[in-house]
């Protein structure tokens, strides 16, 4: 299958990568949203990687050579963003928090993708009673408040208190359980749709085995929307983590920094007008979710021809010979127009790909 | 008539679209005019720009399009005229519905599913002046009656899904007519309909012209429809008008090469009869006694109903045989069960009752494992060239798939030599094997689909409407290729189509299905030359022929048949 | 809740022979493959199916919660583990029946839930059902206010965004929607508190009413627990105003979160229906753009919108837990956190089970509404 990709004609490989391809497709406001999202997400990832260098203090540091930091110090001086009620440096906690956030997001999304895709594929492909049971179970879980389920999972996994990795995994697995139904639904729906496509029926008529049909024909086509769900769920994972932290299922401040936990501790500060302890961790959450969601939404728009905007044809633009446009969404590489060259025969137009007449 | 100005005058129209691949010119310097009460047909294949031209008349182009030139629209009484491309949005809104209106291709999508048809008609009326609900409703009832909707007083409160396809199209036409515009733009108004319904809608459109004095711009790819309805014809090709003439002149004496080619590609009934007779004569004497490839005996296929409701019987007691090397054409309209029979033969649908033997294997209660060996002897060509290939595999890999599955090659690369041979057999350059499906046109994909179907040299090929998604000129070539391959490989085939003329070109024998029952079967000469069943007669008479004079005669025949039945 | 009308394709032969959940296939179609099969069955059958689906949903959720919670051990050890000696613990466990085989406890629990008995809290020794009744009304009130905010803000703005699609107002509204969604509800709550309650000092910081107002309502003969109604009953405008003022910030925090989702939902679906032939057809008859968006595109879009709004009940309830904690709004969510802190898992289990019932019921109601809007189901 890799060989197939290598054979891809014309378009350089890197332009066919997800995100890069969509970026090249985008224009105007859509490109603006995608760029803003990518920048924020990039800054977030870099912050997480370089947290040890960026943060002035450790996440659990309470004192330096000049003695203890003191609680609820206003921003300025040695503590740019002030200190918390527990006496931690707010800026350092915010920076270190990005590490926890990214760890939970990656673990949760990866775990749920594997479980959700496997279940969705098998369930959608084979159908039958197993499918029906799985659908009812997943629908029930899906309809249930994610946070409550995560709370129950949190109680089960960690009993509510935890160290660094214990806490991260508890949060990640709690979120995974919530997400599996989502991936299951998407992949199952895609599988059911693809199963009825002519190319799968064609393989069936040939007598190809179920395994071959599932992996060669269904799986790769069913998972093409994953980058998109990935971004949408990553942001939801962060929100769930913060929610868990806020209601006290967070990770102890001595183990790691976690924004939701810090917000919980700042709850009482607000009434006395201490704003810096809550504002900065909160803003960190908002920015990261905003960035990732912008990327996800833009990808979503670009993948859907109905929602994608295109360059208005300027009078100066190069006008190709009257021709039809190759269809496809995620996979129509820029090489498509070349593909329209016809053989020695007379022009052989595309009836199905023509956006103007196919309606 | 001469005192009134043209209802629409298009001058040097250019339309350009923004696409992912850059700007694409869809219409290039088109100049056309339509006189009051005249039917102008714009004919062309996909990508010719005919629909774009038509939509420009109503100013309905999407935002990605830019148009230059002039489209001068005059009101029915000739008092007012405006350039659609230059007027304000407000003015354009006023013109739509009063001076010009539109009939869409797909009646089921052109009607809003959540509003009653009466409400939808009233919306159009109330957009142009003060009408009370009562007045609008009265007008809606009146117009529904005039387009032939029975019992309009109660039907006015129906939702679109409560009408049949043909009735929906009548409703769409009623909406277009309700404000008595001078011009109706009809975009492929009958393409989505069965041929017997098509004839009725064409009659209705003719009445629009005769009774309402409405001019019609008829967009179509179907030469038979043109011959039936048009006064004048403009042939479009790649965004330009290559020929414009009266219908009579165009069909009897086409000037441009493309027009000639287009007319030459149109299949017409009777074309294949001679060839079929020749084939029948050339058969060896003992042929008829050979074991048939397929035997259906009182075949019944039922789809289960939901939760204890009775199932839907798609095929009801059908019997036929296909002998070695013989092509059986299966014709029927939508819902006739023709595709179900094809699918059952390939083991994609279960047989409920009766018997279906394919290559000596009984399909009733079949087990996939036992059938797998037989599968290498069956080829299948699907209807939709867009979805019949895995978009992530190259054409060569797709064509190699049967060889790999049946162990004739270890992997797609090893099968490449054979794949190249197959591609050549279907007249595709070998290099196309390295392309992805979306890089091929519909016709090319259907050729590749044939190559895949024939990869194992099957003795039975099932082709389910293989050309119905293709343009006529492409269809003609694919049909020709099919005939050549059939001669060369000698496979037996079930050829399924809704189009009698297409089936006639290829089939040795023709079977006509109607509502799951086989109503008539015989050679092309028998079925098409002297149909016995009233349904076949009606089907045949409904099929418009690409010749205005002959079509006028046919229309009368149909009228007689309808009156009789 | 797709399970009952999921169109299994024709391929799986086993399914074909036995299935109950299969659509009649689209008959062989020449070109009209877009045609939808009619939903089949009257609306009565449809609603019955949807109704029956409530039970497996509740059963699955309740069972899941039971088994998950029990993997941590019995609730009494969890709650009182450090506080009592082993002997006393064993006595309590035995008295509550937690030393019996787990399956027996499970079936007993199911039976109890069926009769509306959710057990007795360990920390406060009250019947869980009583807790649910007392605090449920507060949560219901909050969710109701939030829904009003979400509908008033989300739906019109969604229509505006669709109308100005890809123009500046649309971009602005989309970012607004994403911000609504991206801001954790407790952070939004904290910010609102900071600005309106602390800095501007125009609205109360927390709670459902001042102590004075609560006292007045306390002595009503038949109090509903819903302060909006109780405050009206006191006949005292000051109490009523007090109750309303307390509701503003929590309703905004929770409502804006949901409004962001509604806005996106309306925008996407209306843009989808704006691209359909029937909207083009209405346009070709001269219907103006505003009416195209607000009627011709909006009504058909409403069906998917309502279906998805049904799934937002989960979001709303999850958000309510956090909002109540932020604003000390003493509802189910607030109590849930209190019980978690007290490690009172019987109470936690009871609240979660009740929420499962609410979710299943509200999804059923939403399905009914969606079905009633769609004439293809109705007729």
PDB file of C-alpha atoms in Angstrom, chain A residues 2-185:
ATOM      1  CA  UNK A   2       2.927   2.265   0.561  1.00  0.00           C
ATOM      2  CA  UNK A   3       3.968   1.466  -2.962  1.00  0.00           C
ATOM      3  CA  UNK A   4       0.626   2.789  -4.114  1.00  0.00           C
ATOM      4  CA  UNK A   5       1.259   6.080  -2.443  1.00  0.00           C
ATOM      5  CA  UNK A   6       4.715   6.260  -3.926  1.00  0.00           C
ATOM      6  CA  UNK A   7       3.273   5.852  -7.385  1.00  0.00           C
ATOM      7  CA  UNK A   8       1.129   8.922  -6.852  1.00  0.00           C
ATOM      8  CA  UNK A   9       1.637  10.935  -9.967  1.00  0.00           C
ATOM      9  CA  UNK A  10       2.613  14.545 -10.287  1.00  0.00           C
ATOM     10  CA  UNK A  11       1.714  16.273  -7.027  1.00  0.00           C
ATOM     11  CA  UNK A  12       4.693  16.335  -4.700  1.00  0.00           C
ATOM     12  CA  UNK A  13       4.100  14.053  -1.763  1.00  0.00           C
ATOM     13  CA  UNK A  14       4.227  16.769   0.872  1.00  0.00           C
ATOM     14  CA  UNK A  15       1.321  18.642  -0.677  1.00  0.00           C
ATOM     15  CA  UNK A  16      -0.847  15.585  -0.243  1.00  0.00           C
ATOM     16  CA  UNK A  17      -0.279  15.399   3.498  1.00  0.00           C
ATOM     17  CA  UNK A  18      -3.262  16.307   5.627  1.00  0.00           C
ATOM     18  CA  UNK A  19      -3.243  19.895   6.861  1.00  0.00           C
ATOM     19  CA  UNK A  20      -0.653  20.915   4.237  1.00  0.00           C
ATOM     20  CA  UNK A  21      -3.042  19.938   1.488  1.00  0.00           C
ATOM     21  CA  UNK A  22      -5.928  21.743   3.156  1.00  0.00           C
ATOM     22  CA  UNK A  23      -3.788  24.786   3.775  1.00  0.00           C
ATOM     23  CA  UNK A  24      -3.038  25.041   0.069  1.00  0.00           C
ATOM     24  CA  UNK A  25      -6.720  24.668  -0.693  1.00  0.00           C
ATOM     25  CA  UNK A  26      -7.853  27.392   1.634  1.00  0.00           C
ATOM     26  CA  UNK A  27      -8.380  31.052   0.934  1.00  0.00           C
ATOM     27  CA  UNK A  28      -9.404  34.248   2.660  1.00  0.00           C
ATOM     28  CA  UNK A  29     -11.118  33.971   5.987  1.00  0.00           C
ATOM     29  CA  UNK A  30     -10.876  30.205   6.009  1.00  0.00           C
ATOM     30  CA  UNK A  31      -7.137  30.374   5.556  1.00  0.00           C
ATOM     31  CA  UNK A  32      -6.961  33.044   8.248  1.00  0.00           C
ATOM     32  CA  UNK A  33      -8.801  30.829  10.716  1.00  0.00           C
ATOM     33  CA  UNK A  34      -6.632  27.852   9.851  1.00  0.00           C
ATOM     34  CA  UNK A  35      -3.444  29.883  10.243  1.00  0.00           C
ATOM     35  CA  UNK A  36      -4.465  31.354  13.601  1.00  0.00           C
ATOM     36  CA  UNK A  37      -5.383  27.882  14.801  1.00  0.00           C
ATOM     37  CA  UNK A  38      -2.117  26.385  13.602  1.00  0.00           C
ATOM     38  CA  UNK A  39      -0.073  29.162  15.226  1.00  0.00           C
ATOM     39  CA  UNK A  40      -1.795  28.806  18.599  1.00  0.00           C
ATOM     40  CA  UNK A  41      -1.500  25.030  18.483  1.00  0.00           C
ATOM     41  CA  UNK A  42       2.151  25.331  17.493  1.00  0.00           C
ATOM     42  CA  UNK A  43       2.911  27.708  20.364  1.00  0.00           C
ATOM     43  CA  UNK A  44       1.142  25.335  22.735  1.00  0.00           C
ATOM     44  CA  UNK A  45       3.158  22.325  21.581  1.00  0.00           C
ATOM     45  CA  UNK A  46       6.427  24.262  21.741  1.00  0.00           C
ATOM     46  CA  UNK A  47       5.598  25.501  25.232  1.00  0.00           C
ATOM     47  CA  UNK A  48       5.000  21.953  26.364  1.00  0.00           C
ATOM     48  CA  UNK A  49       8.266  20.736  24.873  1.00  0.00           C
ATOM     49  CA  UNK A  50      10.371  23.579  26.228  1.00  0.00           C
ATOM     50  CA  UNK A  51       8.555  24.022  29.541  1.00  0.00           C
ATOM     51  CA  UNK A  52      11.688  23.276  31.602  1.00  0.00           C
ATOM     52  CA  UNK A  53      13.488  26.103  29.805  1.00  0.00           C
ATOM     53  CA  UNK A  54      10.620  28.582  29.715  1.00  0.00           C
ATOM     54  CA  UNK A  55       9.279  28.277  33.237  1.00  0.00           C
ATOM     55  CA  UNK A  56      11.059  30.471  35.782  1.00  0.00           C
ATOM     56  CA  UNK A  57      10.355  28.009  38.606  1.00  0.00           C
ATOM     57  CA  UNK A  58       9.362  24.389  39.050  1.00  0.00           C
ATOM     58  CA  UNK A  59       5.675  23.525  39.158  1.00  0.00           C
ATOM     59  CA  UNK A  60       5.875  22.485  42.782  1.00  0.00           C
ATOM     60  CA  UNK A  61       8.440  25.074  43.861  1.00  0.00           C
ATOM     61  CA  UNK A  62       7.394  27.090  46.908  1.00  0.00           C
ATOM     62  CA  UNK A  63      10.622  28.839  47.790  1.00  0.00           C
ATOM     63  CA  UNK A  64      13.833  30.015  46.245  1.00  0.00           C
ATOM     64  CA  UNK A  65      17.048  31.457  47.682  1.00  0.00           C
ATOM     65  CA  UNK A  66      15.098  34.450  48.972  1.00  0.00           C
ATOM     66  CA  UNK A  67      12.771  32.306  51.025  1.00  0.00           C
ATOM     67  CA  UNK A  68       9.160  31.296  50.356  1.00  0.00           C
ATOM     68  CA  UNK A  69       7.230  32.984  47.553  1.00  0.00           C
ATOM     69  CA  UNK A  70       4.320  33.925  49.737  1.00  0.00           C
ATOM     70  CA  UNK A  71       0.673  33.316  48.912  1.00  0.00           C
ATOM     71  CA  UNK A  72      -1.480  35.426  46.614  1.00  0.00           C
ATOM     72  CA  UNK A  73       1.249  37.860  45.637  1.00  0.00           C
ATOM     73  CA  UNK A  74       0.075  40.296  42.992  1.00  0.00           C
ATOM     74  CA  UNK A  75       1.682  40.083  39.534  1.00  0.00           C
ATOM     75  CA  UNK A  76       4.996  41.834  39.105  1.00  0.00           C
ATOM     76  CA  UNK A  77       8.557  41.612  40.312  1.00  0.00           C
ATOM     77  CA  UNK A  78       9.904  38.102  40.727  1.00  0.00           C
ATOM     78  CA  UNK A  79       6.508  36.613  39.926  1.00  0.00           C
ATOM     79  CA  UNK A  80       5.343  38.022  36.613  1.00  0.00           C
ATOM     80  CA  UNK A  81       1.839  36.627  37.006  1.00  0.00           C
ATOM     81  CA  UNK A  82       1.753  36.529  40.787  1.00  0.00           C
ATOM     82  CA  UNK A  83       1.479  33.553  43.109  1.00  0.00           C
ATOM     83  CA  UNK A  84      -1.403  31.274  44.060  1.00  0.00           C
ATOM     84  CA  UNK A  85      -3.143  30.763  47.356  1.00  0.00           C
ATOM     85  CA  UNK A  86      -0.921  27.739  47.827  1.00  0.00           C
ATOM     86  CA  UNK A  87       2.165  29.866  47.241  1.00  0.00           C
ATOM     87  CA  UNK A  88       3.100  28.586  43.778  1.00  0.00           C
ATOM     88  CA  UNK A  89       4.282  30.808  40.929  1.00  0.00           C
ATOM     89  CA  UNK A  90       1.338  31.258  38.541  1.00  0.00           C
ATOM     90  CA  UNK A  91       3.414  31.683  35.379  1.00  0.00           C
ATOM     91  CA  UNK A  92       5.389  28.526  36.031  1.00  0.00           C
ATOM     92  CA  UNK A  93       2.261  26.532  36.773  1.00  0.00           C
ATOM     93  CA  UNK A  94       0.661  27.749  33.558  1.00  0.00           C
ATOM     94  CA  UNK A  95       3.706  26.779  31.501  1.00  0.00           C
ATOM     95  CA  UNK A  96       4.160  23.400  33.139  1.00  0.00           C
ATOM     96  CA  UNK A  97       0.436  22.768  32.772  1.00  0.00           C
ATOM     97  CA  UNK A  98       0.837  22.529  29.008  1.00  0.00           C
ATOM     98  CA  UNK A  99       2.858  19.337  29.483  1.00  0.00           C
ATOM     99  CA  UNK A 100       0.130  17.663  31.477  1.00  0.00           C
ATOM    100  CA  UNK A 101      -2.485  18.838  29.004  1.00  0.00           C
ATOM    101  CA  UNK A 102      -0.674  17.502  25.973  1.00  0.00           C
ATOM    102  CA  UNK A 103       0.112  14.178  27.630  1.00  0.00           C
ATOM    103  CA  UNK A 104      -3.522  13.588  28.515  1.00  0.00           C
ATOM    104  CA  UNK A 105      -4.760  14.692  25.103  1.00  0.00           C
ATOM    105  CA  UNK A 106      -2.376  12.429  23.206  1.00  0.00           C
ATOM    106  CA  UNK A 107      -2.923   9.383  25.382  1.00  0.00           C
ATOM    107  CA  UNK A 108      -6.695   9.798  25.436  1.00  0.00           C
ATOM    108  CA  UNK A 109      -7.086  10.365  21.729  1.00  0.00           C
ATOM    109  CA  UNK A 110      -4.692   7.594  20.722  1.00  0.00           C
ATOM    110  CA  UNK A 111      -6.310   5.047  23.023  1.00  0.00           C
ATOM    111  CA  UNK A 112      -9.804   5.934  21.932  1.00  0.00           C
ATOM    112  CA  UNK A 113      -8.924   5.964  18.248  1.00  0.00           C
ATOM    113  CA  UNK A 114      -7.589   2.429  18.404  1.00  0.00           C
ATOM    114  CA  UNK A 115     -10.457   1.031  20.405  1.00  0.00           C
ATOM    115  CA  UNK A 116     -13.126   3.046  18.581  1.00  0.00           C
ATOM    116  CA  UNK A 117     -11.847   2.286  15.095  1.00  0.00           C
ATOM    117  CA  UNK A 118     -11.514  -1.435  15.737  1.00  0.00           C
ATOM    118  CA  UNK A 119     -14.983  -1.700  17.243  1.00  0.00           C
ATOM    119  CA  UNK A 120     -16.611   0.522  14.636  1.00  0.00           C
ATOM    120  CA  UNK A 121     -15.053  -1.336  11.730  1.00  0.00           C
ATOM    121  CA  UNK A 122     -15.979  -4.796  12.944  1.00  0.00           C
ATOM    122  CA  UNK A 123     -19.426  -3.752  14.071  1.00  0.00           C
ATOM    123  CA  UNK A 124     -20.280  -1.850  10.907  1.00  0.00           C
ATOM    124  CA  UNK A 125     -18.841  -4.461   8.587  1.00  0.00           C
ATOM    125  CA  UNK A 126     -20.364  -7.596  10.033  1.00  0.00           C
ATOM    126  CA  UNK A 127     -23.589  -6.144  11.361  1.00  0.00           C
ATOM    127  CA  UNK A 128     -25.794  -8.648  13.134  1.00  0.00           C
ATOM    128  CA  UNK A 129     -26.704  -8.771  16.794  1.00  0.00           C
ATOM    129  CA  UNK A 130     -23.246  -7.734  17.997  1.00  0.00           C
ATOM    130  CA  UNK A 131     -23.585  -4.571  15.959  1.00  0.00           C
ATOM    131  CA  UNK A 132     -26.980  -3.814  17.397  1.00  0.00           C
ATOM    132  CA  UNK A 133     -25.847  -4.346  20.971  1.00  0.00           C
ATOM    133  CA  UNK A 134     -22.760  -2.208  20.455  1.00  0.00           C
ATOM    134  CA  UNK A 135     -24.804   0.551  18.869  1.00  0.00           C
ATOM    135  CA  UNK A 136     -27.259   0.686  21.749  1.00  0.00           C
ATOM    136  CA  UNK A 137     -24.456   0.630  24.323  1.00  0.00           C
ATOM    137  CA  UNK A 138     -22.439   3.294  22.548  1.00  0.00           C
ATOM    138  CA  UNK A 139     -25.491   5.471  21.997  1.00  0.00           C
ATOM    139  CA  UNK A 140     -26.310   5.238  25.697  1.00  0.00           C
ATOM    140  CA  UNK A 141     -22.781   6.168  26.706  1.00  0.00           C
ATOM    141  CA  UNK A 142     -22.623   8.887  24.066  1.00  0.00           C
ATOM    142  CA  UNK A 143     -25.807  10.506  25.310  1.00  0.00           C
ATOM    143  CA  UNK A 144     -24.514  10.538  28.867  1.00  0.00           C
ATOM    144  CA  UNK A 145     -22.665  13.584  30.244  1.00  0.00           C
ATOM    145  CA  UNK A 146     -19.008  13.004  29.485  1.00  0.00           C
ATOM    146  CA  UNK A 147     -17.908  14.654  32.688  1.00  0.00           C
ATOM    147  CA  UNK A 148     -20.024  12.401  34.909  1.00  0.00           C
ATOM    148  CA  UNK A 149     -18.694   9.317  33.230  1.00  0.00           C
ATOM    149  CA  UNK A 150     -15.177  10.623  33.607  1.00  0.00           C
ATOM    150  CA  UNK A 151     -15.872  11.231  37.301  1.00  0.00           C
ATOM    151  CA  UNK A 152     -17.038   7.655  37.760  1.00  0.00           C
ATOM    152  CA  UNK A 153     -14.006   6.393  35.881  1.00  0.00           C
ATOM    153  CA  UNK A 154     -11.800   8.664  37.965  1.00  0.00           C
ATOM    154  CA  UNK A 155     -13.176   7.160  41.150  1.00  0.00           C
ATOM    155  CA  UNK A 156     -12.616   3.669  39.793  1.00  0.00           C
ATOM    156  CA  UNK A 157      -9.124   4.199  38.484  1.00  0.00           C
ATOM    157  CA  UNK A 158      -7.483   6.358  41.061  1.00  0.00           C
ATOM    158  CA  UNK A 159      -9.919   6.601  43.906  1.00  0.00           C
ATOM    159  CA  UNK A 160      -9.741  10.329  43.310  1.00  0.00           C
ATOM    160  CA  UNK A 161      -6.090  11.069  44.218  1.00  0.00           C
ATOM    161  CA  UNK A 162      -2.996  10.408  42.261  1.00  0.00           C
ATOM    162  CA  UNK A 163       0.606  11.000  41.368  1.00  0.00           C
ATOM    163  CA  UNK A 164       1.846  12.332  38.020  1.00  0.00           C
ATOM    164  CA  UNK A 165       1.452   9.379  35.655  1.00  0.00           C
ATOM    165  CA  UNK A 166      -1.285   7.778  37.704  1.00  0.00           C
ATOM    166  CA  UNK A 167      -3.212  11.022  37.424  1.00  0.00           C
ATOM    167  CA  UNK A 168      -2.490  11.503  33.750  1.00  0.00           C
ATOM    168  CA  UNK A 169      -3.544   7.965  32.935  1.00  0.00           C
ATOM    169  CA  UNK A 170      -6.598   8.152  35.130  1.00  0.00           C
ATOM    170  CA  UNK A 171      -7.696  11.290  33.332  1.00  0.00           C
ATOM    171  CA  UNK A 172      -6.742   9.927  29.909  1.00  0.00           C
ATOM    172  CA  UNK A 173      -8.515   6.622  30.387  1.00  0.00           C
ATOM    173  CA  UNK A 174     -11.595   8.332  31.792  1.00  0.00           C
ATOM    174  CA  UNK A 175     -11.709  10.483  28.682  1.00  0.00           C
ATOM    175  CA  UNK A 176     -11.023   7.482  26.462  1.00  0.00           C
ATOM    176  CA  UNK A 177     -14.100   5.706  27.731  1.00  0.00           C
ATOM    177  CA  UNK A 178     -16.123   8.772  26.861  1.00  0.00           C
ATOM    178  CA  UNK A 179     -14.628   9.080  23.385  1.00  0.00           C
ATOM    179  CA  UNK A 180     -14.777   5.471  22.230  1.00  0.00           C
ATOM    180  CA  UNK A 181     -18.485   5.762  21.390  1.00  0.00           C
ATOM    181  CA  UNK A 182     -17.787   8.847  19.296  1.00  0.00           C
ATOM    182  CA  UNK A 183     -15.134   7.149  17.168  1.00  0.00           C
ATOM    183  CA  UNK A 184     -17.265   4.053  17.092  1.00  0.00           C
ATOM    184  CA  UNK A 185     -20.216   5.987  15.694  1.00  0.00           C
TER     185      UNK A 185
END
